Amino acid sequence: MLPAIIPSELTKRLLLARRVAVLTGAGISAESGVPTFRDALTGLWEKYDPAELATPEAFERNPKLVWDWYQFRRELCLAAEPNAGHRALVELEKIFPQFTLTTQNVDGLHERAGSQNVLRLHGSILRYKCSRTGQPFEDSFPLTAETPPRHPQTGHFLRPDVVWFGEVLPVDVWALSEQAAREADVYFTIGTSALVHPAASLPKIAMQNEAVVIEINPTTTAFSASASFSLRGKAGEILPALVQAVLSSRSTD
Ligand code: OAD
């Protein structure tokens, strides 16, 4: 495999950047073995119906089904390891004076790679909360627990602390992500199909505010035509090459 090619014009723009922001989607974790949602054949929504598994109504109808599906995915995420793409983002964070990482992913792999201050737009599959009150639950389940287990204080079913379709994003996380998009000199959209709103509007907000917007994705997306640079390939190959390009250009300056 040839090393990914980073356009020299892009490296120059990165050397000048002070405020960098990133949006990641399921594609950044694909090389860790965590399935994406919409990739042909391997995407979760190719096999499963989001209306049956990822809405508050689905949980009302069949809490056990939803709980079991999320437990299965949680195990998958816990068994996965951060990949070269996650690690390269940790390096990028060290390079720029202001760096904001917003993710749509719930798998915790950015945090495990060492990224600081990850803005999780869609919550965390590794955490639980009360399905009625939203009160967090950070304990271990009693062995005799029914499925789903109940929150010990509220008595209602626990649910994964993720954002389901039809639910509002965490207000503070959205506000910080939007502000980072507005202020960015350079904005990256990595491994996302750019179809789910409001997350998909972040690169557009950056673009409207004169940022250079770079897409990293093996395939074209709804956003590709608008991107300043479209780097076609896997995040785990392109991002390390990009870090290398910036570091070596810096040392020769
Ligand atoms: P999608 O599954 O819609 O898109 C994944 C993107 O990653 C696709 O564009 C792939 O081409 C790309 N991709 C695949 N492998 C890659 C790799 N190695 N490197 C870089 N890119 C790669 O996932 P999202 O856009 O994240 O929401 O989906 C957004 C939201 O839809 C999710 O957060 C989830 C889902 O329904 C909720 O559950 C609320």
Short mmCIF file of C-alpha atoms and ligand atoms in Angstrom, two decimals:
data_model
loop_
_atom_site.label_atom_id
_atom_site.label_comp_id
_atom_site.label_asym_id
_atom_site.label_seq_id
_atom_site.Cartn_x
_atom_site.Cartn_y
_atom_site.Cartn_z
CA MET A 1 0.00 0.00 0.00
CA LEU A 2 1.39 3.42 -1.00
CA PRO A 3 1.49 6.08 1.73
CA ALA A 4 -1.45 8.51 1.54
CA ILE A 5 -0.63 11.68 -0.40
CA ILE A 6 -1.39 14.96 1.34
CA PRO A 7 -1.66 17.90 -1.09
CA SER A 8 1.08 20.48 -0.33
CA GLU A 9 -1.52 23.27 -0.54
CA LEU A 10 -3.39 21.60 2.31
CA THR A 11 -0.24 21.24 4.42
CA LYS A 12 0.42 24.97 3.93
CA ARG A 13 -3.09 25.84 5.14
CA LEU A 14 -2.63 23.59 8.17
CA LEU A 15 0.65 25.26 9.07
CA LEU A 16 -1.17 28.60 9.26
CA ALA A 17 -4.15 27.27 11.22
CA ARG A 18 -4.64 28.14 14.88
CA ARG A 19 -8.20 26.97 15.46
CA VAL A 20 -8.91 23.46 14.25
CA ALA A 21 -12.13 21.54 14.78
CA VAL A 22 -13.11 18.00 13.82
CA LEU A 23 -16.33 16.05 13.38
CA THR A 24 -16.00 12.28 13.34
CA GLY A 25 -18.51 9.58 12.51
CA ALA A 26 -18.65 5.80 12.52
CA GLY A 27 -16.00 5.52 9.77
CA ILE A 28 -13.18 6.55 12.12
CA SER A 29 -13.86 3.39 14.16
CA ALA A 30 -14.38 1.07 11.17
CA GLU A 31 -10.71 0.02 11.21
CA SER A 32 -11.14 -0.94 14.87
CA GLY A 33 -13.84 -3.41 13.80
CA VAL A 34 -16.83 -1.34 15.00
CA PRO A 35 -19.46 -1.50 12.25
CA THR A 36 -20.67 1.73 10.60
CA PHE A 37 -24.37 2.39 10.06
CA ARG A 38 -24.82 2.96 6.35
CA ASP A 39 -21.96 1.23 4.52
CA ALA A 40 -23.33 -1.22 1.95
CA LEU A 41 -23.33 -4.83 3.27
CA THR A 42 -21.57 -4.11 6.59
CA GLY A 43 -23.60 -1.13 7.90
CA LEU A 44 -25.81 -1.78 10.95
CA TRP A 45 -28.84 -0.13 9.33
CA GLU A 46 -28.49 -2.59 6.41
CA LYS A 47 -29.38 -5.39 8.83
CA TYR A 48 -31.38 -3.71 11.57
CA ASP A 49 -34.27 -1.26 11.53
CA PRO A 50 -33.45 1.93 13.50
CA ALA A 51 -37.18 2.46 14.17
CA GLU A 52 -37.21 -0.87 16.08
CA LEU A 53 -33.99 -0.28 18.01
CA ALA A 54 -32.95 3.36 18.28
CA THR A 55 -36.02 5.39 19.25
CA PRO A 56 -37.75 6.08 22.59
CA GLU A 57 -40.87 4.43 21.13
CA ALA A 58 -38.95 1.24 20.34
CA PHE A 59 -37.76 1.11 23.97
CA GLU A 60 -41.33 1.64 25.23
CA ARG A 61 -42.57 -1.19 23.00
CA ASN A 62 -39.81 -3.69 23.62
CA PRO A 63 -37.29 -2.61 26.26
CA LYS A 64 -35.59 -6.03 26.38
CA LEU A 65 -34.93 -6.11 22.63
CA VAL A 66 -33.44 -2.62 22.65
CA TRP A 67 -31.45 -3.27 25.83
CA ASP A 68 -29.99 -6.55 24.44
CA TRP A 69 -29.04 -4.92 21.15
CA TYR A 70 -27.20 -2.11 22.90
CA GLN A 71 -25.48 -4.57 25.29
CA PHE A 72 -24.28 -6.52 22.24
CA ARG A 73 -22.90 -3.34 20.67
CA ARG A 74 -21.42 -2.21 23.99
CA GLU A 75 -19.44 -5.47 24.26
CA LEU A 76 -18.21 -4.94 20.72
CA CYS A 77 -17.01 -1.42 21.53
CA LEU A 78 -15.30 -2.56 24.74
CA ALA A 79 -13.49 -5.33 22.84
CA ALA A 80 -12.30 -2.91 20.12
CA GLU A 81 -9.03 -0.99 20.31
CA PRO A 82 -8.40 2.58 19.08
CA ASN A 83 -6.76 2.59 15.63
CA ALA A 84 -4.17 4.74 13.86
CA GLY A 85 -6.86 7.31 12.94
CA HIS A 86 -7.89 7.85 16.57
CA ARG A 87 -4.23 8.09 17.59
CA ALA A 88 -3.41 10.61 14.84
CA LEU A 89 -6.20 12.87 16.15
CA VAL A 90 -4.50 12.81 19.57
CA GLU A 91 -1.34 14.05 17.84
CA LEU A 92 -3.25 16.77 15.94
CA GLU A 93 -4.69 18.00 19.24
CA LYS A 94 -1.13 18.61 20.48
CA ILE A 95 -0.16 20.59 17.37
CA PHE A 96 -2.80 23.33 17.29
CA PRO A 97 -3.38 26.00 19.97
CA GLN A 98 -7.15 25.43 19.82
CA PHE A 99 -8.51 22.02 18.93
CA THR A 100 -12.06 20.72 19.34
CA LEU A 101 -13.12 17.16 18.63
CA THR A 102 -16.83 16.50 18.21
CA THR A 103 -17.91 12.92 17.60
CA GLN A 104 -21.17 11.27 16.67
CA ASN A 105 -19.72 8.02 17.96
CA VAL A 106 -20.75 6.46 21.25
CA ASP A 107 -17.93 3.88 21.42
CA GLY A 108 -15.45 5.73 23.68
CA LEU A 109 -12.51 5.01 21.35
CA HIS A 110 -11.38 8.66 21.04
CA GLU A 111 -11.15 8.90 24.83
CA ARG A 112 -9.32 5.56 25.06
CA ALA A 113 -6.83 6.75 22.41
CA GLY A 114 -6.09 9.76 24.62
CA SER A 115 -8.09 12.63 23.07
CA GLN A 116 -8.97 15.30 25.62
CA ASN A 117 -12.34 17.02 25.93
CA VAL A 118 -14.26 14.92 23.43
CA LEU A 119 -17.67 16.43 22.66
CA ARG A 120 -20.04 13.47 22.36
CA LEU A 121 -23.04 14.60 20.36
CA HIS A 122 -24.82 11.24 20.59
CA GLY A 123 -23.85 10.25 24.15
CA SER A 124 -22.00 7.13 25.29
CA ILE A 125 -22.90 3.47 24.90
CA LEU A 126 -20.68 2.76 27.90
CA ARG A 127 -22.95 4.67 30.27
CA TYR A 128 -26.50 4.15 31.53
CA LYS A 129 -29.24 6.40 32.79
CA CYS A 130 -32.81 6.15 34.09
CA SER A 131 -35.21 5.86 31.15
CA ARG A 132 -37.69 8.26 32.80
CA THR A 133 -35.68 10.82 34.74
CA GLY A 134 -32.33 10.69 32.97
CA GLN A 135 -30.56 10.20 36.32
CA PRO A 136 -27.14 8.61 35.62
CA PHE A 137 -26.27 5.11 36.85
CA GLU A 138 -22.62 4.29 37.42
CA ASP A 139 -22.85 1.16 39.56
CA SER A 140 -22.67 -2.50 38.60
CA PHE A 141 -25.92 -4.42 38.13
CA PRO A 142 -27.17 -6.79 40.84
CA LEU A 143 -26.80 -10.41 39.66
CA THR A 144 -30.52 -11.05 39.89
CA ALA A 145 -31.38 -8.04 37.75
CA GLU A 146 -34.30 -8.28 35.35
CA THR A 147 -33.70 -7.17 31.76
CA PRO A 148 -33.38 -4.24 31.50
CA PRO A 149 -32.30 -3.70 35.10
CA ARG A 150 -33.95 -0.91 37.08
CA HIS A 151 -32.39 2.26 38.41
CA PRO A 152 -31.94 1.63 42.17
CA GLN A 153 -33.16 5.13 43.13
CA THR A 154 -35.98 5.76 40.66
CA GLY A 155 -37.20 2.17 40.14
CA HIS A 156 -37.56 2.70 36.37
CA PHE A 157 -35.76 0.77 33.65
CA LEU A 158 -32.19 1.74 32.84
CA ARG A 159 -31.32 2.61 29.25
CA PRO A 160 -28.09 3.35 27.41
CA ASP A 161 -26.99 6.99 27.72
CA VAL A 162 -27.16 7.57 23.95
CA VAL A 163 -29.24 9.94 21.85
CA TRP A 164 -31.98 8.12 19.95
CA PHE A 165 -33.72 9.30 16.81
CA GLY A 166 -36.32 11.90 17.75
CA GLU A 167 -34.40 13.00 20.87
CA VAL A 168 -32.70 16.32 21.45
CA LEU A 169 -28.89 16.49 21.50
CA PRO A 170 -27.22 17.54 24.77
CA VAL A 171 -27.58 21.33 24.61
CA ASP A 172 -24.13 22.23 26.00
CA VAL A 173 -22.33 19.74 23.75
CA TRP A 174 -24.13 21.09 20.71
CA ALA A 175 -23.40 24.72 21.65
CA LEU A 176 -19.66 24.03 22.04
CA SER A 177 -19.55 22.05 18.78
CA GLU A 178 -21.34 24.78 16.88
CA GLN A 179 -19.08 27.47 18.33
CA ALA A 180 -15.99 25.44 17.33
CA ALA A 181 -17.36 25.12 13.79
CA ARG A 182 -18.04 28.87 13.60
CA GLU A 183 -14.57 29.78 14.84
CA ALA A 184 -12.46 27.17 13.03
CA ASP A 185 -9.77 28.11 10.51
CA VAL A 186 -9.70 24.48 9.45
CA TYR A 187 -12.51 21.97 9.89
CA PHE A 188 -12.25 18.20 9.34
CA THR A 189 -15.21 15.93 8.63
CA ILE A 190 -14.00 12.36 9.00
CA GLY A 191 -15.76 9.04 8.47
CA THR A 192 -19.29 10.36 8.38
CA SER A 193 -21.90 10.04 5.66
CA ALA A 194 -23.02 13.61 6.53
CA LEU A 195 -26.66 12.54 6.49
CA VAL A 196 -27.75 12.85 10.12
CA HIS A 197 -28.67 16.33 11.33
CA PRO A 198 -27.88 18.43 13.18
CA ALA A 199 -24.33 16.94 13.20
CA ALA A 200 -24.16 17.15 9.41
CA SER A 201 -24.67 20.91 9.53
CA LEU A 202 -21.38 21.48 11.44
CA PRO A 203 -19.04 21.33 8.39
CA LYS A 204 -21.49 23.62 6.57
CA ILE A 205 -21.39 26.12 9.43
CA ALA A 206 -17.57 26.03 9.28
CA MET A 207 -17.68 26.56 5.53
CA GLN A 208 -20.05 29.53 5.84
CA ASN A 209 -17.54 31.06 8.24
CA GLU A 210 -14.66 30.79 5.75
CA ALA A 211 -12.97 27.69 7.17
CA VAL A 212 -11.00 25.36 4.96
CA VAL A 213 -13.05 22.15 5.20
CA ILE A 214 -11.36 18.80 4.68
CA GLU A 215 -13.28 15.59 4.22
CA ILE A 216 -11.61 12.22 4.87
CA ASN A 217 -13.66 9.28 3.61
CA PRO A 218 -13.12 6.37 1.21
CA THR A 219 -16.37 7.24 -0.62
CA THR A 220 -18.16 10.42 -1.67
CA THR A 221 -20.78 11.77 0.72
CA ALA A 222 -23.55 14.34 0.80
CA PHE A 223 -20.89 16.90 1.76
CA SER A 224 -18.10 15.98 -0.72
CA ALA A 225 -19.03 18.52 -3.39
CA SER A 226 -18.75 21.38 -0.86
CA ALA A 227 -15.43 20.32 0.71
CA SER A 228 -12.29 22.41 0.12
CA PHE A 229 -10.27 19.15 0.05
CA SER A 230 -11.65 15.62 -0.26
CA LEU A 231 -9.10 13.04 0.80
CA ARG A 232 -10.31 9.68 -0.43
CA GLY A 233 -9.19 6.81 1.73
CA LYS A 234 -9.27 5.31 5.19
CA ALA A 235 -8.89 7.59 8.19
CA GLY A 236 -6.32 5.20 9.68
CA GLU A 237 -4.09 5.75 6.66
CA ILE A 238 -4.73 9.40 5.77
CA LEU A 239 -4.64 10.95 9.25
CA PRO A 240 -1.17 9.61 10.24
CA ALA A 241 0.16 10.82 6.86
CA LEU A 242 -1.37 14.22 7.49
CA VAL A 243 0.21 14.49 10.95
CA GLN A 244 3.54 13.47 9.43
CA ALA A 245 3.19 16.07 6.65
CA VAL A 246 2.50 18.87 9.15
CA LEU A 247 5.29 17.87 11.54
CA SER A 248 7.91 17.51 8.83
CA SER A 249 6.94 20.80 7.11
CA ARG A 250 7.11 22.54 10.49
CA SER A 251 10.60 21.29 11.18
CA THR A 252 11.84 22.48 7.78
CA ASP A 253 10.30 25.98 8.18
P1 OAD B 1 -22.52 6.27 8.60
O1 OAD B 1 -22.54 4.78 8.71
O2 OAD B 1 -23.73 6.94 8.07
O3 OAD B 1 -21.30 6.71 7.70
C1 OAD B 1 -20.02 6.17 7.89
C2 OAD B 1 -19.09 6.80 6.90
O4 OAD B 1 -17.78 6.32 7.17
C3 OAD B 1 -19.39 6.44 5.43
O5 OAD B 1 -19.43 7.64 4.65
C4 OAD B 1 -18.20 5.56 5.02
O6 OAD B 1 -17.83 5.74 3.66
C5 OAD B 1 -17.13 6.09 5.94
N1 OAD B 1 -16.03 5.12 6.23
C6 OAD B 1 -16.05 3.77 6.22
N2 OAD B 1 -14.85 3.28 6.54
C7 OAD B 1 -14.03 4.34 6.76
C8 OAD B 1 -12.65 4.50 7.12
N3 OAD B 1 -11.85 3.44 7.34
N4 OAD B 1 -12.16 5.75 7.23
C9 OAD B 1 -12.94 6.84 7.03
N5 OAD B 1 -14.25 6.75 6.68
C10 OAD B 1 -14.79 5.52 6.55
O7 OAD B 1 -22.12 6.82 10.05
P2 OAD B 1 -22.32 8.28 10.66
O8 OAD B 1 -22.19 9.31 9.60
O9 OAD B 1 -21.43 8.36 11.83
O10 OAD B 1 -26.83 8.03 15.14
O11 OAD B 1 -23.81 8.20 11.13
C11 OAD B 1 -24.34 9.25 11.87
C12 OAD B 1 -25.33 8.75 12.86
O12 OAD B 1 -26.28 7.89 12.23
C13 OAD B 1 -24.77 7.88 13.97
O13 OAD B 1 -24.19 8.63 15.02
C14 OAD B 1 -25.95 7.13 14.43
C15 OAD B 1 -26.52 6.75 13.09
O14 OAD B 1 -27.84 6.44 13.05
C16 OAD B 1 -27.63 7.59 16.11
O15 OAD B 1 -27.64 6.43 16.47
C17 OAD B 1 -28.46 8.67 16.71
#
